[in-house]
Amino acid sequence: FQEYVRECLEDLSVDREESEELFEFFSLTNRPTRNKLIWTRAAIFRIGSEFLTEDHEMNVALLKCLNHLVHAFEMTCLKPKEFELKEELSTDISLSEAVQHLWNLDANRLEPNEDYAINVQGGKKPYWREDCADDALFSFVDPHALRRPTYKAFIALLDNYTAQVGEGETVTSSKLRENFNFLDAIMQSAP
């Protein structure tokens, strides 16, 4: 697979015949297993990065080739989840109504006062420098709800990043695996 991708990128162009070969390559002989789909897509970009140069025109040609490769891979190996829009959303609604509509569509969300409870206390104004609340914002969070695959995978990501601007992060294979686990989990969840 990796050698084939390198061969495709060597001349920095993909003609119609090569494009058809890409679809055959991914659909007939080299279809990755389900647990390798994200790795395969990422590998195409990783291999493509080996061909980056200082030449702007060559990099543009490289990105066009990568687009062909990824398109062929996605069209043959990834099937979007079927989603049926049950109702039309008017363009004349307010932002608040649109956000509420998105909230209602989220089948994986935590339910207020069932999965968690918030204690806003006295609130906070944007111009206040300090948080004047004596108690925690969340007065209750159901630990079972946080064991759902998407939440569990997200929580695993929280220690992967450095909050300070300009401070480098160490990316380990374990952290990369956590990233892919999260992507897998959200792609398998309902809208």
PDB file of C-alpha atoms in Angstrom:
ATOM      1  CA  PHE A   1       0.000   0.000   0.000  1.00  0.00           C
ATOM      2  CA  GLN A   2       2.648   2.523   1.049  1.00  0.00           C
ATOM      3  CA  GLU A   3       4.807   1.838  -1.995  1.00  0.00           C
ATOM      4  CA  TYR A   4       1.764   2.188  -4.255  1.00  0.00           C
ATOM      5  CA  VAL A   5       0.940   5.582  -2.717  1.00  0.00           C
ATOM      6  CA  ARG A   6       4.536   6.721  -3.227  1.00  0.00           C
ATOM      7  CA  GLU A   7       4.416   5.593  -6.871  1.00  0.00           C
ATOM      8  CA  CYS A   8       1.192   7.567  -7.399  1.00  0.00           C
ATOM      9  CA  LEU A   9       2.778  10.702  -5.968  1.00  0.00           C
ATOM     10  CA  GLU A  10       6.120  10.513  -7.761  1.00  0.00           C
ATOM     11  CA  ASP A  11       5.059  12.350 -10.943  1.00  0.00           C
ATOM     12  CA  LEU A  12       2.700  14.734  -9.068  1.00  0.00           C
ATOM     13  CA  SER A  13      -0.200  14.110 -11.445  1.00  0.00           C
ATOM     14  CA  VAL A  14      -3.150  11.748 -11.679  1.00  0.00           C
ATOM     15  CA  ASP A  15      -4.772  11.261 -15.073  1.00  0.00           C
ATOM     16  CA  ARG A  16      -8.130   9.570 -15.759  1.00  0.00           C
ATOM     17  CA  GLU A  17      -6.551   6.120 -16.178  1.00  0.00           C
ATOM     18  CA  GLU A  18      -4.613   6.432 -12.918  1.00  0.00           C
ATOM     19  CA  SER A  19      -7.758   7.641 -11.179  1.00  0.00           C
ATOM     20  CA  GLU A  20      -9.639   4.526 -12.290  1.00  0.00           C
ATOM     21  CA  GLU A  21      -6.712   2.391 -11.125  1.00  0.00           C
ATOM     22  CA  LEU A  22      -6.926   4.034  -7.698  1.00  0.00           C
ATOM     23  CA  PHE A  23     -10.580   3.026  -7.362  1.00  0.00           C
ATOM     24  CA  GLU A  24      -9.705  -0.537  -8.402  1.00  0.00           C
ATOM     25  CA  PHE A  25      -6.738  -0.612  -6.039  1.00  0.00           C
ATOM     26  CA  PHE A  26      -8.832   0.280  -2.997  1.00  0.00           C
ATOM     27  CA  SER A  27     -11.977  -1.638  -3.903  1.00  0.00           C
ATOM     28  CA  LEU A  28     -10.582  -4.922  -5.191  1.00  0.00           C
ATOM     29  CA  THR A  29      -7.242  -5.922  -3.754  1.00  0.00           C
ATOM     30  CA  ASN A  30      -6.282  -3.526  -0.981  1.00  0.00           C
ATOM     31  CA  ARG A  31      -9.424  -2.775   0.967  1.00  0.00           C
ATOM     32  CA  PRO A  32      -8.276  -2.105   4.547  1.00  0.00           C
ATOM     33  CA  THR A  33      -9.967  -3.767   7.473  1.00  0.00           C
ATOM     34  CA  ARG A  34     -12.408  -1.657   9.479  1.00  0.00           C
ATOM     35  CA  ASN A  35      -9.892  -1.012  12.266  1.00  0.00           C
ATOM     36  CA  LYS A  36      -7.352   0.298   9.709  1.00  0.00           C
ATOM     37  CA  LEU A  37      -9.586   2.807   7.881  1.00  0.00           C
ATOM     38  CA  ILE A  38      -8.444   5.894   9.769  1.00  0.00           C
ATOM     39  CA  TRP A  39      -4.831   4.719   9.755  1.00  0.00           C
ATOM     40  CA  THR A  40      -4.976   4.211   5.967  1.00  0.00           C
ATOM     41  CA  ARG A  41      -6.395   7.678   5.334  1.00  0.00           C
ATOM     42  CA  ALA A  42      -3.821   9.265   7.643  1.00  0.00           C
ATOM     43  CA  ALA A  43      -1.031   7.240   6.004  1.00  0.00           C
ATOM     44  CA  ILE A  44      -1.876   8.765   2.619  1.00  0.00           C
ATOM     45  CA  PHE A  45      -1.283  12.244   4.071  1.00  0.00           C
ATOM     46  CA  ARG A  46       1.794  11.129   6.012  1.00  0.00           C
ATOM     47  CA  ILE A  47       3.361   9.660   2.887  1.00  0.00           C
ATOM     48  CA  GLY A  48       2.359  12.769   0.941  1.00  0.00           C
ATOM     49  CA  SER A  49       4.207  14.926   3.458  1.00  0.00           C
ATOM     50  CA  GLU A  50       7.423  13.177   2.405  1.00  0.00           C
ATOM     51  CA  PHE A  51       7.053  14.882  -0.985  1.00  0.00           C
ATOM     52  CA  LEU A  52       6.677  18.449   0.326  1.00  0.00           C
ATOM     53  CA  THR A  53       9.270  20.905  -0.987  1.00  0.00           C
ATOM     54  CA  GLU A  54       9.959  24.631  -0.897  1.00  0.00           C
ATOM     55  CA  ASP A  55       8.419  24.939  -4.380  1.00  0.00           C
ATOM     56  CA  HIS A  56       4.851  26.278  -4.134  1.00  0.00           C
ATOM     57  CA  GLU A  57       3.752  24.927  -7.545  1.00  0.00           C
ATOM     58  CA  MET A  58       5.007  21.435  -6.731  1.00  0.00           C
ATOM     59  CA  ASN A  59       3.206  21.488  -3.393  1.00  0.00           C
ATOM     60  CA  VAL A  60      -0.053  22.511  -5.104  1.00  0.00           C
ATOM     61  CA  ALA A  61       0.351  19.604  -7.545  1.00  0.00           C
ATOM     62  CA  LEU A  62       1.075  17.303  -4.597  1.00  0.00           C
ATOM     63  CA  LEU A  63      -2.115  18.395  -2.811  1.00  0.00           C
ATOM     64  CA  LYS A  64      -4.139  17.734  -5.971  1.00  0.00           C
ATOM     65  CA  CYS A  65      -2.679  14.213  -6.150  1.00  0.00           C
ATOM     66  CA  LEU A  66      -3.411  13.649  -2.469  1.00  0.00           C
ATOM     67  CA  ASN A  67      -6.969  14.788  -3.076  1.00  0.00           C
ATOM     68  CA  HIS A  68      -7.358  12.138  -5.819  1.00  0.00           C
ATOM     69  CA  LEU A  69      -5.911   9.427  -3.581  1.00  0.00           C
ATOM     70  CA  VAL A  70      -8.066  10.313  -0.585  1.00  0.00           C
ATOM     71  CA  HIS A  71     -11.181  10.686  -2.742  1.00  0.00           C
ATOM     72  CA  ALA A  72     -10.662   7.225  -4.270  1.00  0.00           C
ATOM     73  CA  PHE A  73     -10.058   5.749  -0.815  1.00  0.00           C
ATOM     74  CA  GLU A  74     -13.110   7.409   0.750  1.00  0.00           C
ATOM     75  CA  MET A  75     -15.456   6.586  -2.122  1.00  0.00           C
ATOM     76  CA  THR A  76     -14.502   2.911  -2.118  1.00  0.00           C
ATOM     77  CA  CYS A  77     -13.836   2.180   1.548  1.00  0.00           C
ATOM     78  CA  LEU A  78     -15.908   4.566   3.648  1.00  0.00           C
ATOM     79  CA  LYS A  79     -19.651   4.437   3.609  1.00  0.00           C
ATOM     80  CA  PRO A  80     -21.466   7.382   5.174  1.00  0.00           C
ATOM     81  CA  LYS A  81     -24.138   6.587   7.692  1.00  0.00           C
ATOM     82  CA  GLU A  82     -27.559   6.952   6.248  1.00  0.00           C
ATOM     83  CA  PHE A  83     -29.312   9.944   7.681  1.00  0.00           C
ATOM     84  CA  GLU A  84     -32.805  10.998   6.884  1.00  0.00           C
ATOM     85  CA  LEU A  85     -33.744  14.567   7.604  1.00  0.00           C
ATOM     86  CA  LYS A  86     -37.105  14.196   9.238  1.00  0.00           C
ATOM     87  CA  GLU A  87     -38.037  17.821   8.942  1.00  0.00           C
ATOM     88  CA  GLU A  88     -36.987  20.853   7.005  1.00  0.00           C
ATOM     89  CA  LEU A  89     -35.403  23.619   9.027  1.00  0.00           C
ATOM     90  CA  SER A  90     -36.576  27.077   8.083  1.00  0.00           C
ATOM     91  CA  THR A  91     -33.965  29.690   7.268  1.00  0.00           C
ATOM     92  CA  ASP A  92     -36.098  32.277   9.068  1.00  0.00           C
ATOM     93  CA  ILE A  93     -35.430  30.953  12.570  1.00  0.00           C
ATOM     94  CA  SER A  94     -33.325  32.614  15.227  1.00  0.00           C
ATOM     95  CA  LEU A  95     -29.867  31.455  16.249  1.00  0.00           C
ATOM     96  CA  SER A  96     -31.310  30.285  19.554  1.00  0.00           C
ATOM     97  CA  GLU A  97     -33.875  28.125  17.748  1.00  0.00           C
ATOM     98  CA  ALA A  98     -31.201  26.684  15.451  1.00  0.00           C
ATOM     99  CA  VAL A  99     -28.990  25.769  18.414  1.00  0.00           C
ATOM    100  CA  GLN A 100     -31.970  24.205  20.185  1.00  0.00           C
ATOM    101  CA  HIS A 101     -32.698  22.175  17.048  1.00  0.00           C
ATOM    102  CA  LEU A 102     -29.102  20.864  17.001  1.00  0.00           C
ATOM    103  CA  TRP A 103     -29.400  20.025  20.697  1.00  0.00           C
ATOM    104  CA  ASN A 104     -32.597  18.085  20.032  1.00  0.00           C
ATOM    105  CA  LEU A 105     -30.916  16.089  17.233  1.00  0.00           C
ATOM    106  CA  ASP A 106     -28.049  14.987  19.496  1.00  0.00           C
ATOM    107  CA  ALA A 107     -29.054  11.473  20.534  1.00  0.00           C
ATOM    108  CA  ASN A 108     -25.819  10.995  22.496  1.00  0.00           C
ATOM    109  CA  ARG A 109     -26.039  14.048  24.735  1.00  0.00           C
ATOM    110  CA  LEU A 110     -26.188  13.999  28.509  1.00  0.00           C
ATOM    111  CA  GLU A 111     -29.575  14.959  29.916  1.00  0.00           C
ATOM    112  CA  PRO A 112     -29.689  17.851  32.397  1.00  0.00           C
ATOM    113  CA  ASN A 113     -30.884  16.872  35.888  1.00  0.00           C
ATOM    114  CA  GLU A 114     -30.657  13.207  34.886  1.00  0.00           C
ATOM    115  CA  ASP A 115     -27.016  12.729  33.912  1.00  0.00           C
ATOM    116  CA  TYR A 116     -25.742  15.936  35.486  1.00  0.00           C
ATOM    117  CA  ALA A 117     -26.856  18.979  37.483  1.00  0.00           C
ATOM    118  CA  ILE A 118     -25.411  22.480  37.332  1.00  0.00           C
ATOM    119  CA  ASN A 119     -25.156  24.861  40.264  1.00  0.00           C
ATOM    120  CA  VAL A 120     -24.829  28.364  38.748  1.00  0.00           C
ATOM    121  CA  GLN A 121     -24.942  30.023  42.179  1.00  0.00           C
ATOM    122  CA  GLY A 122     -24.679  33.782  41.718  1.00  0.00           C
ATOM    123  CA  GLY A 123     -23.558  33.577  38.112  1.00  0.00           C
ATOM    124  CA  LYS A 124     -20.594  35.448  36.669  1.00  0.00           C
ATOM    125  CA  LYS A 125     -20.341  38.607  34.610  1.00  0.00           C
ATOM    126  CA  PRO A 126     -17.802  38.792  31.765  1.00  0.00           C
ATOM    127  CA  TYR A 127     -16.133  41.832  33.305  1.00  0.00           C
ATOM    128  CA  TRP A 128     -15.550  40.146  36.684  1.00  0.00           C
ATOM    129  CA  ARG A 129     -11.932  39.104  37.048  1.00  0.00           C
ATOM    130  CA  GLU A 130     -12.539  36.341  39.583  1.00  0.00           C
ATOM    131  CA  ASP A 131     -15.011  33.511  39.883  1.00  0.00           C
ATOM    132  CA  CYS A 132     -17.024  34.356  43.000  1.00  0.00           C
ATOM    133  CA  ALA A 133     -18.795  30.996  43.247  1.00  0.00           C
ATOM    134  CA  ASP A 134     -18.143  29.123  46.464  1.00  0.00           C
ATOM    135  CA  ASP A 135     -19.163  25.697  45.129  1.00  0.00           C
ATOM    136  CA  ALA A 136     -18.350  23.683  42.024  1.00  0.00           C
ATOM    137  CA  LEU A 137     -20.324  24.399  38.831  1.00  0.00           C
ATOM    138  CA  PHE A 138     -21.406  20.759  38.547  1.00  0.00           C
ATOM    139  CA  SER A 139     -23.216  19.576  41.645  1.00  0.00           C
ATOM    140  CA  PHE A 140     -23.755  16.107  40.186  1.00  0.00           C
ATOM    141  CA  VAL A 141     -22.401  14.078  37.238  1.00  0.00           C
ATOM    142  CA  ASP A 142     -23.483  10.479  36.729  1.00  0.00           C
ATOM    143  CA  PRO A 143     -20.248   8.473  36.335  1.00  0.00           C
ATOM    144  CA  HIS A 144     -22.089   5.818  34.290  1.00  0.00           C
ATOM    145  CA  ALA A 145     -22.969   8.415  31.654  1.00  0.00           C
ATOM    146  CA  LEU A 146     -19.290   9.266  31.250  1.00  0.00           C
ATOM    147  CA  ARG A 147     -18.568   5.632  30.394  1.00  0.00           C
ATOM    148  CA  ARG A 148     -20.344   5.982  27.050  1.00  0.00           C
ATOM    149  CA  PRO A 149     -17.786   5.367  24.292  1.00  0.00           C
ATOM    150  CA  THR A 150     -17.656   8.956  23.013  1.00  0.00           C
ATOM    151  CA  TYR A 151     -17.348  10.517  26.464  1.00  0.00           C
ATOM    152  CA  LYS A 152     -14.823   7.936  27.655  1.00  0.00           C
ATOM    153  CA  ALA A 153     -12.685   8.490  24.533  1.00  0.00           C
ATOM    154  CA  PHE A 154     -12.927  12.286  24.921  1.00  0.00           C
ATOM    155  CA  ILE A 155     -11.940  12.200  28.587  1.00  0.00           C
ATOM    156  CA  ALA A 156      -8.863  10.162  27.634  1.00  0.00           C
ATOM    157  CA  LEU A 157      -7.766  13.080  25.412  1.00  0.00           C
ATOM    158  CA  LEU A 158      -7.834  15.704  28.138  1.00  0.00           C
ATOM    159  CA  ASP A 159      -4.277  15.122  29.332  1.00  0.00           C
ATOM    160  CA  ASN A 160      -2.821  15.013  25.792  1.00  0.00           C
ATOM    161  CA  TYR A 161      -2.456  18.737  25.258  1.00  0.00           C
ATOM    162  CA  THR A 162      -0.500  21.573  26.819  1.00  0.00           C
ATOM    163  CA  ALA A 163      -2.602  24.610  27.699  1.00  0.00           C
ATOM    164  CA  GLN A 164       0.296  27.075  27.552  1.00  0.00           C
ATOM    165  CA  VAL A 165       0.780  28.802  24.203  1.00  0.00           C
ATOM    166  CA  GLY A 166       4.219  28.221  22.725  1.00  0.00           C
ATOM    167  CA  GLU A 167       4.975  25.183  24.866  1.00  0.00           C
ATOM    168  CA  GLY A 168       5.631  22.051  22.817  1.00  0.00           C
ATOM    169  CA  GLU A 169       3.693  18.844  23.264  1.00  0.00           C
ATOM    170  CA  THR A 170       5.089  15.349  23.285  1.00  0.00           C
ATOM    171  CA  VAL A 171       3.082  13.124  20.959  1.00  0.00           C
ATOM    172  CA  THR A 172       3.421   9.470  21.877  1.00  0.00           C
ATOM    173  CA  SER A 173       1.957   6.424  20.157  1.00  0.00           C
ATOM    174  CA  SER A 174      -0.417   6.120  23.110  1.00  0.00           C
ATOM    175  CA  LYS A 175      -1.693   9.684  22.594  1.00  0.00           C
ATOM    176  CA  LEU A 176      -2.128   9.076  18.862  1.00  0.00           C
ATOM    177  CA  ARG A 177      -4.088   5.915  19.628  1.00  0.00           C
ATOM    178  CA  GLU A 178      -6.342   7.951  21.952  1.00  0.00           C
ATOM    179  CA  ASN A 179      -6.948  10.455  19.128  1.00  0.00           C
ATOM    180  CA  PHE A 180      -7.946   7.688  16.737  1.00  0.00           C
ATOM    181  CA  ASN A 181     -10.116   6.012  19.388  1.00  0.00           C
ATOM    182  CA  PHE A 182     -12.014   9.282  19.839  1.00  0.00           C
ATOM    183  CA  LEU A 183     -12.484   9.741  16.092  1.00  0.00           C
ATOM    184  CA  ASP A 184     -13.699   6.157  15.771  1.00  0.00           C
ATOM    185  CA  ALA A 185     -16.163   6.657  18.641  1.00  0.00           C
ATOM    186  CA  ILE A 186     -17.721   9.862  17.295  1.00  0.00           C
ATOM    187  CA  MET A 187     -17.964   8.476  13.770  1.00  0.00           C
ATOM    188  CA  GLN A 188     -19.926   5.520  15.128  1.00  0.00           C
ATOM    189  CA  SER A 189     -22.345   7.654  17.163  1.00  0.00           C
ATOM    190  CA  ALA A 190     -25.678   9.082  16.089  1.00  0.00           C
ATOM    191  CA  PRO A 191     -25.893  12.695  14.887  1.00  0.00           C
TER     192      PRO A 191
END
